[in-house]
Tab-separated table of C-alpha atoms in Angstrom:
chain	number	residue	atom	x	y	z
A	1	MET	CA	-21.631	-14.810	-5.469
A	2	GLU	CA	-22.303	-11.532	-3.893
A	3	SER	CA	-20.528	-9.263	-6.263
A	4	ASP	CA	-21.734	-10.904	-9.427
A	5	PHE	CA	-22.490	-7.600	-11.185
A	6	VAL	CA	-18.857	-7.156	-12.143
A	7	THR	CA	-18.609	-10.291	-14.245
A	8	TYR	CA	-17.976	-9.973	-17.992
A	9	ASP	CA	-20.702	-10.394	-20.496
A	10	LYS	CA	-21.090	-12.878	-23.273
A	11	PRO	CA	-18.290	-13.137	-25.864
A	12	PRO	CA	-17.909	-10.281	-28.397
A	13	ILE	CA	-20.764	-9.992	-30.786
A	14	SER	CA	-20.311	-11.168	-34.314
A	15	TYR	CA	-19.619	-8.918	-37.325
A	16	ARG	CA	-23.047	-9.739	-38.876
A	17	GLU	CA	-24.890	-8.924	-35.734
A	18	ARG	CA	-22.915	-5.721	-35.196
A	19	ARG	CA	-23.879	-4.561	-38.676
A	20	PHE	CA	-27.533	-5.184	-37.971
A	21	SER	CA	-27.088	-3.466	-34.608
A	22	ARG	CA	-25.590	-0.400	-36.326
A	23	PHE	CA	-28.545	-0.379	-38.684
A	24	LEU	CA	-31.008	-0.347	-35.730
A	25	LEU	CA	-28.870	2.245	-34.001
A	26	PHE	CA	-29.812	4.738	-36.779
A	27	PHE	CA	-33.432	4.568	-35.765
A	28	GLU	CA	-32.638	4.608	-32.070
A	29	ASP	CA	-30.531	7.739	-32.557
A	30	LEU	CA	-33.483	9.546	-34.034
A	31	ILE	CA	-35.147	9.392	-30.601
A	32	LYS	CA	-32.219	9.148	-28.173
A	33	VAL	CA	-29.904	11.767	-29.552
A	34	PRO	CA	-32.283	14.757	-29.609
A	35	ILE	CA	-34.002	13.867	-26.342
A	36	PHE	CA	-31.241	12.344	-24.177
A	37	ARG	CA	-28.091	13.330	-26.028
A	38	CYS	CA	-27.211	9.633	-26.147
A	39	GLN	CA	-23.476	8.817	-25.995
A	40	HIS	CA	-23.895	5.308	-27.584
A	41	CYS	CA	-22.588	3.277	-24.617
A	42	GLY	CA	-24.793	0.376	-25.845
A	43	GLU	CA	-25.772	-0.561	-22.313
A	44	CYS	CA	-28.579	1.855	-21.660
A	45	ILE	CA	-29.180	2.703	-17.994
A	46	LEU	CA	-31.504	5.647	-18.642
A	47	SER	CA	-34.302	4.038	-16.731
A	48	SER	CA	-32.302	3.885	-13.489
A	49	THR	CA	-31.042	7.440	-13.848
A	50	GLY	CA	-34.293	9.353	-14.145
A	51	PHE	CA	-34.057	9.442	-17.959
A	52	VAL	CA	-30.953	11.687	-17.947
A	53	CYS	CA	-27.983	10.123	-19.715
A	54	SER	CA	-25.259	9.563	-17.125
A	55	GLN	CA	-22.714	9.083	-19.802
A	56	ARG	CA	-22.521	12.825	-20.388
A	57	CYS	CA	-20.461	13.002	-17.167
A	58	PRO	CA	-16.722	13.757	-18.027
A	59	LYS	CA	-15.831	10.814	-15.936
A	60	ARG	CA	-18.652	8.707	-17.409
A	61	LEU	CA	-19.709	7.624	-13.967
A	62	ARG	CA	-22.492	5.035	-13.840
A	63	ASN	CA	-23.071	4.772	-10.130
A	64	GLY	CA	-23.522	8.267	-8.698
A	65	PRO	CA	-21.731	11.628	-8.539
A	66	CYS	CA	-18.083	12.015	-7.723
A	67	GLY	CA	-17.091	14.062	-4.682
A	68	GLY	CA	-16.607	17.244	-6.642
A	69	THR	CA	-20.089	18.608	-7.274
A	70	ARG	CA	-19.921	22.381	-6.683
A	71	ALA	CA	-22.117	23.965	-4.102
A	72	ASP	CA	-24.435	25.275	-6.870
A	73	GLY	CA	-24.830	21.862	-8.376
A	74	HIS	CA	-22.343	22.402	-11.251
A	75	CYS	CA	-19.683	20.107	-12.579
A	76	GLU	CA	-16.152	20.228	-11.122
A	77	VAL	CA	-14.509	19.872	-14.533
A	78	TYR	CA	-16.725	22.312	-16.509
A	79	PRO	CA	-18.059	24.863	-13.982
A	80	GLU	CA	-20.513	26.297	-16.533
A	81	ARG	CA	-22.251	22.931	-16.937
A	82	TRP	CA	-24.631	21.175	-14.540
A	83	CYS	CA	-23.268	18.105	-12.722
A	84	ILE	CA	-25.115	15.454	-14.591
A	85	TRP	CA	-25.712	13.430	-11.460
A	86	TYR	CA	-27.230	16.472	-9.749
A	87	LYS	CA	-29.667	16.611	-12.672
A	88	ILE	CA	-30.279	12.850	-12.425
A	89	TYR	CA	-31.102	13.232	-8.736
A	90	MET	CA	-33.488	16.174	-9.367
A	91	ARG	CA	-35.209	14.422	-12.246
A	92	SER	CA	-35.486	11.135	-10.328
A	93	LYS	CA	-37.064	12.987	-7.426
A	94	PHE	CA	-39.489	14.740	-9.844
A	95	TRP	CA	-40.583	11.368	-11.381
A	96	GLY	CA	-40.601	9.508	-8.095
A	97	ARG	CA	-37.892	7.167	-9.183
A	98	ILE	CA	-35.388	7.701	-6.244
A	99	LYS	CA	-35.417	3.987	-5.439
A	100	LEU	CA	-34.000	3.178	-8.806
A	101	LEU	CA	-30.937	5.144	-7.908
A	102	TYR	CA	-29.971	2.381	-5.388
A	103	LYS	CA	-29.380	-0.018	-8.254
A	104	ILE	CA	-25.733	-0.848	-8.743
A	105	ASN	CA	-24.918	-0.612	-12.461
A	106	ARG	CA	-22.422	-3.226	-13.565
A	107	ILE	CA	-19.068	-2.640	-15.200
A	108	HIS	CA	-19.540	-1.300	-18.759
A	109	ASN	CA	-18.945	-3.721	-21.563
A	110	TRP	CA	-16.971	-1.737	-24.153
A	111	ASN	CA	-17.807	-4.377	-26.751
A	112	LEU	CA	-21.245	-2.882	-26.888
A	113	GLU	CA	-19.987	0.596	-27.627
A	114	ARG	CA	-21.908	2.023	-30.609
A	115	THR	CA	-24.430	-0.813	-30.804
A	116	SER	CA	-28.161	-0.697	-30.439
A	117	ALA	CA	-29.110	-0.774	-26.779
A	118	TRP	CA	-32.637	-1.945	-27.664
A	119	LEU	CA	-31.207	-4.968	-29.525
A	120	ASN	CA	-28.967	-5.655	-26.531
A	121	VAL	CA	-31.973	-5.687	-24.244
A	122	PHE	CA	-33.753	-8.045	-26.618
A	123	LYS	CA	-30.696	-10.303	-26.694
A	124	LYS	CA	-30.496	-10.104	-22.875
A	125	ARG	CA	-27.063	-8.553	-22.944
A	126	ASN	CA	-28.245	-5.869	-20.551
A	127	ASP	CA	-31.047	-5.310	-18.087
A	128	ALA	CA	-34.520	-4.458	-19.346
A	129	PRO	CA	-35.492	-0.896	-18.582
A	130	VAL	CA	-37.827	-0.324	-15.643
A	131	LEU	CA	-40.448	1.970	-17.123
A	132	PHE	CA	-42.890	2.201	-14.222
A	133	VAL	CA	-42.060	2.221	-10.580
A	134	CYS	CA	-45.320	1.579	-8.791
A	135	ASN	CA	-44.532	0.215	-5.364
A	136	ASP	CA	-41.843	-0.950	-3.004
A	137	LYS	CA	-42.063	-4.489	-4.300
A	138	GLU	CA	-40.691	-3.258	-7.649
A	139	ALA	CA	-37.769	-1.691	-5.788
A	140	GLU	CA	-37.032	-4.827	-3.758
A	141	LYS	CA	-36.407	-6.679	-6.942
A	142	LEU	CA	-33.623	-4.280	-7.776
A	143	ASP	CA	-31.672	-5.577	-4.851
A	144	ASP	CA	-31.033	-8.628	-6.862
A	145	PHE	CA	-28.435	-7.254	-9.216
A	146	LYS	CA	-27.574	-10.470	-10.888
A	147	ARG	CA	-27.736	-10.853	-14.589
A	148	GLN	CA	-31.079	-11.867	-15.934
A	149	ASP	CA	-29.831	-14.616	-18.150
B	1	MET	CA	-2.436	-6.166	15.116
B	2	ILE	CA	-3.433	-5.269	11.629
B	3	LEU	CA	-6.038	-2.686	10.713
B	4	LYS	CA	-8.694	-5.288	9.934
B	5	ASP	CA	-8.462	-6.693	13.506
B	6	LYS	CA	-8.441	-3.260	14.972
B	7	ILE	CA	-11.586	-2.329	13.136
B	8	ASN	CA	-13.273	-5.608	14.057
B	9	SER	CA	-12.314	-5.173	17.721
B	10	GLY	CA	-14.047	-1.785	17.733
B	11	GLN	CA	-11.141	0.330	18.928
B	12	PHE	CA	-10.860	3.979	17.921
B	13	ILE	CA	-8.918	4.150	14.609
B	14	VAL	CA	-6.412	6.882	13.723
B	15	CYS	CA	-5.387	7.052	10.075
B	16	GLY	CA	-2.787	9.320	8.584
B	17	GLU	CA	-1.923	10.322	5.090
B	18	ILE	CA	1.348	10.569	3.127
B	19	GLY	CA	1.766	12.185	-0.274
B	20	PRO	CA	4.626	10.606	-2.183
B	21	PRO	CA	7.167	12.986	-3.740
B	22	GLN	CA	7.394	13.978	-7.390
B	23	SER	CA	10.737	12.241	-7.737
B	24	CYS	CA	12.247	8.776	-7.098
B	25	ASP	CA	13.500	9.714	-3.697
B	26	GLY	CA	12.280	6.963	-1.424
B	27	ASP	CA	13.950	8.546	1.622
B	28	VAL	CA	11.196	11.193	1.595
B	29	ILE	CA	8.704	8.401	2.462
B	30	ARG	CA	11.068	6.926	5.063
B	31	LYS	CA	11.435	10.305	6.747
B	32	LYS	CA	7.693	10.964	6.704
B	33	ALA	CA	7.012	7.440	8.041
B	34	GLN	CA	8.727	8.278	11.388
B	35	TYR	CA	5.912	10.803	12.148
B	36	PHE	CA	3.385	8.017	11.931
B	37	ARG	CA	5.034	5.042	13.480
B	38	GLY	CA	3.263	4.041	16.689
B	39	ILE	CA	0.920	6.973	16.280
B	40	ALA	CA	-1.380	6.109	13.375
B	41	ASP	CA	-2.943	2.692	12.954
B	42	ALA	CA	-2.544	2.946	9.230
B	43	VAL	CA	-1.391	5.497	6.695
B	44	ASN	CA	-3.068	6.354	3.360
B	45	ILE	CA	-0.770	6.725	0.411
B	46	THR	CA	-2.160	8.898	-2.296
B	47	ASP	CA	-2.232	7.700	-5.862
B	48	ASN	CA	-1.174	10.503	-8.133
B	49	GLN	CA	-3.041	13.022	-5.939
B	50	THR	CA	-4.665	15.888	-7.867
B	51	ALA	CA	-3.678	14.252	-11.144
B	52	ILE	CA	-0.005	15.017	-10.689
B	53	ALA	CA	2.461	12.155	-11.500
B	54	ARG	CA	4.253	11.023	-8.303
B	55	LEU	CA	6.109	8.057	-6.902
B	56	SER	CA	3.735	5.012	-7.215
B	57	SER	CA	1.517	4.326	-4.208
B	58	ILE	CA	2.345	0.642	-4.169
B	59	ALA	CA	6.069	1.246	-4.168
B	60	SER	CA	5.634	3.683	-1.314
B	61	ALA	CA	3.503	1.181	0.500
B	62	LYS	CA	6.411	-1.347	0.245
B	63	ILE	CA	8.719	1.257	1.804
B	64	LEU	CA	6.243	1.985	4.579
B	65	LEU	CA	5.967	-1.812	5.328
B	66	GLU	CA	9.746	-1.954	5.660
B	67	GLU	CA	9.520	1.009	8.074
B	68	GLY	CA	6.892	-0.742	10.173
B	69	VAL	CA	3.923	1.378	9.280
B	70	GLU	CA	0.786	-0.211	7.938
B	71	PRO	CA	-0.117	1.276	4.580
B	72	ILE	CA	-3.516	1.822	2.888
B	73	ILE	CA	-2.983	2.179	-0.762
B	74	GLN	CA	-5.291	4.474	-2.735
B	75	MET	CA	-6.395	3.093	-6.029
B	76	THR	CA	-7.931	5.390	-8.562
B	77	CYS	CA	-9.828	4.653	-11.788
B	78	ARG	CA	-8.424	7.612	-13.628
B	79	ASP	CA	-5.121	5.950	-14.609
B	80	ARG	CA	-5.954	2.256	-15.002
B	81	ASN	CA	-8.317	0.077	-16.905
B	82	ARG	CA	-9.679	-3.150	-15.373
B	83	LEU	CA	-6.605	-5.192	-16.444
B	84	ALA	CA	-4.169	-2.811	-14.790
B	85	ILE	CA	-6.317	-2.470	-11.692
B	86	GLN	CA	-6.350	-6.238	-11.243
B	87	SER	CA	-2.706	-6.729	-11.820
B	88	ASP	CA	-1.773	-3.791	-9.517
B	89	LEU	CA	-3.986	-5.106	-6.795
B	90	LEU	CA	-2.524	-8.594	-7.044
B	91	GLY	CA	0.976	-7.184	-7.059
B	92	ALA	CA	0.195	-5.070	-3.986
B	93	ALA	CA	-1.221	-8.151	-2.224
B	94	ALA	CA	1.949	-10.074	-3.032
B	95	LEU	CA	4.065	-7.309	-1.491
B	96	GLY	CA	2.042	-7.618	1.762
B	97	VAL	CA	-0.400	-4.695	1.360
B	98	ARG	CA	-3.671	-5.504	3.040
B	99	ASN	CA	-5.690	-2.290	2.706
B	100	VAL	CA	-6.986	-0.500	-0.342
B	101	LEU	CA	-8.999	2.654	-0.610
B	102	CYS	CA	-11.060	2.761	-3.811
B	103	LEU	CA	-11.498	6.144	-5.433
B	104	THR	CA	-12.663	7.529	-8.786
B	105	GLY	CA	-9.830	9.966	-8.902
B	106	ASP	CA	-9.561	13.694	-9.748
B	107	TYR	CA	-10.106	14.658	-13.304
B	108	GLN	CA	-6.864	14.899	-15.289
B	109	THR	CA	-7.313	18.550	-16.155
B	110	PHE	CA	-6.777	19.523	-12.453
B	111	GLY	CA	-3.157	18.335	-12.632
B	112	ASP	CA	0.022	19.208	-14.497
B	113	ASN	CA	-0.839	16.867	-17.377
B	114	PRO	CA	-4.139	18.231	-18.500
B	115	GLU	CA	-3.758	16.793	-21.937
B	116	ALA	CA	-3.760	13.226	-20.663
B	117	LYS	CA	-6.447	10.675	-21.470
B	118	GLY	CA	-8.562	9.779	-18.522
B	119	VAL	CA	-9.416	6.121	-18.398
B	120	PHE	CA	-12.399	5.804	-15.983
B	121	ASP	CA	-13.078	2.254	-17.149
B	122	LEU	CA	-14.668	1.486	-13.762
B	123	ASP	CA	-16.048	3.856	-11.206
B	124	SER	CA	-15.393	3.707	-7.473
B	125	THR	CA	-18.405	1.544	-6.718
B	126	GLN	CA	-17.468	-0.931	-9.435
B	127	LEU	CA	-13.884	-0.890	-8.177
B	128	ILE	CA	-15.051	-1.801	-4.735
B	129	ALA	CA	-17.001	-4.656	-6.235
B	130	THR	CA	-13.918	-5.714	-8.220
B	131	VAL	CA	-11.787	-5.881	-5.049
B	132	ALA	CA	-14.556	-7.775	-3.306
B	133	LYS	CA	-14.578	-10.242	-6.172
B	134	LEU	CA	-10.774	-10.663	-6.021
B	135	ASN	CA	-11.151	-11.273	-2.286
B	136	SER	CA	-13.608	-14.001	-2.998
B	137	GLY	CA	-11.003	-15.729	-5.001
B	138	TYR	CA	-12.092	-14.916	-8.651
B	139	LEU	CA	-10.619	-12.575	-11.197
B	140	LEU	CA	-13.078	-10.446	-13.185
B	141	SER	CA	-12.988	-12.869	-16.038
B	142	GLY	CA	-14.374	-15.531	-13.719
B	143	ARG	CA	-11.127	-17.501	-13.506
B	144	GLU	CA	-10.492	-18.866	-10.101
B	145	MET	CA	-7.218	-17.913	-8.394
B	146	LYS	CA	-5.092	-20.356	-6.445
B	147	LYS	CA	-4.452	-17.784	-3.769
B	148	ALA	CA	-6.917	-14.998	-3.120
B	149	PRO	CA	-5.867	-11.622	-1.645
B	150	GLU	CA	-7.425	-10.488	1.650
B	151	PHE	CA	-7.946	-6.767	1.176
B	152	LEU	CA	-9.719	-4.561	3.689
B	153	ILE	CA	-11.756	-2.370	1.296
B	154	GLY	CA	-12.085	1.283	1.968
B	155	ALA	CA	-14.213	3.886	0.207
B	156	ALA	CA	-14.657	7.610	0.336
B	157	ALA	CA	-17.747	9.641	1.118
B	158	ASN	CA	-18.364	13.324	0.764
B	159	PRO	CA	-20.953	14.573	3.271
B	160	PHE	CA	-20.603	18.192	2.187
B	161	ALA	CA	-21.518	18.195	-1.488
B	162	VAL	CA	-24.960	18.489	-3.026
B	163	PRO	CA	-27.268	16.637	-3.597
B	164	PHE	CA	-27.092	15.395	0.012
B	165	GLU	CA	-29.527	12.511	-0.364
B	166	MET	CA	-27.648	11.182	-3.365
B	167	ARG	CA	-24.500	11.047	-1.231
B	168	LEU	CA	-26.242	8.717	1.146
B	169	ILE	CA	-27.564	6.575	-1.688
B	170	ARG	CA	-24.003	6.355	-3.031
B	171	LEU	CA	-22.786	5.429	0.371
B	172	CYS	CA	-25.456	2.610	0.484
B	173	LYS	CA	-24.210	1.421	-2.869
B	174	LYS	CA	-20.577	1.382	-1.791
B	175	ILE	CA	-21.454	-0.583	1.286
B	176	ARG	CA	-23.484	-3.117	-0.689
B	177	ALA	CA	-20.637	-3.421	-3.145
B	178	GLY	CA	-18.407	-4.577	-0.269
B	179	ALA	CA	-16.704	-1.619	1.517
B	180	HIS	CA	-15.470	-2.272	4.966
B	181	PHE	CA	-14.513	1.275	6.029
B	182	ILE	CA	-15.363	4.722	4.862
B	183	GLN	CA	-13.147	7.838	4.980
B	184	THR	CA	-14.883	11.136	4.627
B	185	GLN	CA	-13.711	14.423	3.082
B	186	PRO	CA	-12.076	16.822	5.571
B	187	VAL	CA	-14.597	18.249	8.044
B	188	PHE	CA	-14.588	22.007	8.130
B	189	ASP	CA	-18.332	22.258	8.958
B	190	PRO	CA	-19.006	20.148	12.010
B	191	GLU	CA	-22.749	21.093	12.006
B	192	LEU	CA	-23.322	19.728	8.498
B	193	PHE	CA	-21.280	16.681	9.364
B	194	ARG	CA	-23.379	16.038	12.466
B	195	ASN	CA	-26.588	16.193	10.348
B	196	TRP	CA	-25.072	13.787	7.864
B	197	MET	CA	-24.012	11.368	10.645
B	198	GLU	CA	-27.555	11.480	12.063
B	199	ARG	CA	-28.857	10.390	8.761
B	200	VAL	CA	-26.316	7.647	8.465
B	201	VAL	CA	-27.135	6.325	11.969
B	202	GLU	CA	-30.857	6.518	11.115
B	203	MET	CA	-30.264	4.310	8.120
B	204	GLY	CA	-28.223	1.916	10.195
B	205	LEU	CA	-25.156	2.185	7.974
B	206	HIS	CA	-22.785	2.837	10.825
B	207	GLU	CA	-23.126	-0.743	11.869
B	208	LYS	CA	-22.219	-2.162	8.535
B	209	VAL	CA	-19.031	-0.086	7.975
B	210	ALA	CA	-16.542	1.771	10.164
B	211	ILE	CA	-16.795	5.481	9.433
B	212	LEU	CA	-13.658	7.493	9.817
B	213	ALA	CA	-14.076	11.222	9.826
B	214	GLY	CA	-11.544	13.226	7.818
B	215	VAL	CA	-9.682	16.045	9.543
B	216	MET	CA	-7.210	18.305	7.854
B	217	PRO	CA	-4.826	20.527	9.830
B	218	VAL	CA	-3.873	23.664	7.835
B	219	LYS	CA	-0.727	25.784	8.087
B	220	SER	CA	-2.153	29.156	6.952
B	221	VAL	CA	-5.283	30.987	5.906
B	222	ASN	CA	-4.078	30.807	2.313
B	223	THR	CA	-4.439	27.037	2.269
B	224	LEU	CA	-8.036	27.353	3.427
B	225	LEU	CA	-8.816	30.111	0.898
B	226	ARG	CA	-7.194	28.093	-1.944
B	227	MET	CA	-9.073	25.027	-0.946
B	228	ARG	CA	-12.374	26.874	-0.940
B	229	ALA	CA	-11.642	28.308	-4.418
B	230	ASP	CA	-10.020	25.366	-6.141
B	231	VAL	CA	-11.268	22.208	-4.532
B	232	PRO	CA	-14.918	21.673	-5.376
B	233	GLY	CA	-17.041	19.746	-2.872
B	234	VAL	CA	-15.255	21.052	0.192
B	235	LYS	CA	-17.222	23.240	2.515
B	236	ILE	CA	-15.305	25.546	4.937
B	237	ASN	CA	-16.934	27.582	7.676
B	238	ASP	CA	-16.217	31.317	7.624
B	239	GLU	CA	-15.495	31.055	11.335
B	240	TYR	CA	-12.324	29.047	10.676
B	241	ILE	CA	-11.133	31.453	7.976
B	242	GLN	CA	-11.618	34.415	10.263
B	243	ARG	CA	-9.845	32.706	13.116
B	244	MET	CA	-6.853	31.813	10.927
B	245	GLU	CA	-6.715	35.386	9.607
B	246	LYS	CA	-6.664	36.855	13.086
B	247	ALA	CA	-4.254	34.363	14.619
B	248	THR	CA	-0.753	35.697	15.415
B	249	ASP	CA	0.630	32.175	15.131
B	250	PRO	CA	-1.357	30.540	12.297
B	251	GLN	CA	0.292	27.163	12.706
B	252	ALA	CA	-0.704	26.899	16.402
B	253	GLU	CA	-4.176	28.089	15.475
B	254	GLY	CA	-4.384	25.388	12.702
B	255	VAL	CA	-3.482	22.702	15.233
B	256	LYS	CA	-6.080	24.144	17.624
B	257	ILE	CA	-8.831	24.043	15.036
B	258	ALA	CA	-7.882	20.445	14.056
B	259	VAL	CA	-7.965	19.285	17.674
B	260	GLU	CA	-11.299	21.029	18.152
B	261	ILE	CA	-12.803	19.321	15.132
B	262	ILE	CA	-11.410	15.917	16.196
B	263	GLN	CA	-12.947	16.288	19.663
B	264	THR	CA	-16.301	17.270	18.176
B	265	VAL	CA	-16.499	14.369	15.669
B	266	LYS	CA	-15.040	11.844	18.103
B	267	ASN	CA	-18.122	11.989	20.333
B	268	LEU	CA	-20.633	11.708	17.460
B	269	LYS	CA	-22.623	8.452	17.370
B	270	GLY	CA	-21.316	6.059	14.773
B	271	ILE	CA	-17.829	7.494	14.311
B	272	ARG	CA	-15.247	4.744	14.594
B	273	GLY	CA	-12.149	6.762	13.998
B	274	VAL	CA	-10.460	9.751	12.427
B	275	HIS	CA	-8.499	10.084	9.266
B	276	ILE	CA	-5.992	12.951	9.653
B	277	MET	CA	-4.669	14.399	6.345
B	278	PRO	CA	-1.726	16.651	7.114
B	279	PHE	CA	-1.293	17.834	3.612
B	280	LEU	CA	2.452	18.641	3.159
B	281	TRP	CA	2.694	18.975	6.928
B	282	GLU	CA	3.278	15.402	8.102
B	283	SER	CA	5.490	16.504	10.974
B	284	ILE	CA	2.481	17.942	12.875
B	285	MET	CA	0.848	14.510	13.183
B	286	PRO	CA	2.354	13.548	16.649
B	287	THR	CA	1.290	16.927	18.112
B	288	ILE	CA	-2.266	16.610	16.954
B	289	VAL	CA	-2.702	13.063	18.118
B	290	LYS	CA	-1.216	13.925	21.524
B	291	GLU	CA	-3.251	17.132	22.005
B	292	SER	CA	-6.517	15.488	21.142
B	293	ASP	CA	-5.960	12.553	23.493
B	294	LEU	CA	-6.435	9.959	20.897
B	295	ARG	CA	-3.715	7.631	22.255
B	296	ASN	CA	-4.109	7.175	25.967
């Protein structure tokens, strides 16, 4: 099916696993909170957003800016703040990761809120991060936005 | 002929826009509908525009259908989670609505209920994908439906906000998610719009979707100034503000500007129609369509 990236994930995670996940989250936070100001969505898409956390957007948009970015690149809701997607675009350009912005991020699974994103990648609940973008072939793979499992 | 067939046949599309009232007075919609009947191919119905509670867009769509005007319901992600979105879409389809415009929605602090909780469970791209999935006969949970809706999916694009390249990327995403037509923000800077259209044509996107340029007739210079100050992401040329200031009859000048913009964008390559947004000024619609020779 063409629009497969909107399908639901696996059933809710068990209490045991969630506890373990919260334990891992402590270590993850030591890195992610100071550097990226992680919002604990549990489905990390940092690698497709130029390593700027898109969840800091007031609307928590995962697929690009809303139509309200101000002419100076600031947010429509908080004029003193940068539009987070403006920053994502600038940073992606800087790192040469523009092609990754074409990836459509799936509907957020709220079951994964406040769980360890690293464990979720390991358990194949979300996509593995793309750390290096070397050539066009890498980008072509992104067109296939089906789940990996 | 329904909007889908009109878009497929390649004829020039004229869309209008109606803002429902802040009361339960359905006659307001009926009255406004007469300005669009036989003039516009379809009419957008805003969904709690600028985060102010209004008559529901689906209920207004039903009234428009009774009046013989084809509605395009706007669906925002601000007020609904994925359950409500699916049930509202199915309900709209059952009432005979065939077109939906998928939007993220203005942030709640812009309206008169700034203390409200914004939902934003999906974003507009994911909403488009959701409608596409419903069209294919499945609910989000993967359950197959006995009868699938046949929505024509619309999306919005803003050619005037920074970063410009990101806007095109987002347009690509929306098209890949399943959008059939695109309505742009109101054009008040034809030069910038032409540049954007050139990029769109370069990327070949105009062949995949029907792009309808937004045009907004304004009554007075105050509307323009307020829009420039309060509506982020709208770019207004100083030329238009000066012209509106100098004009002895601002309403006539507003119509003249709108007609000028329509005639400029009409001839651009890749433009398949216009979307006229007469904000609180629906009665001007017939005049504009007549003066810009959109209906021969």
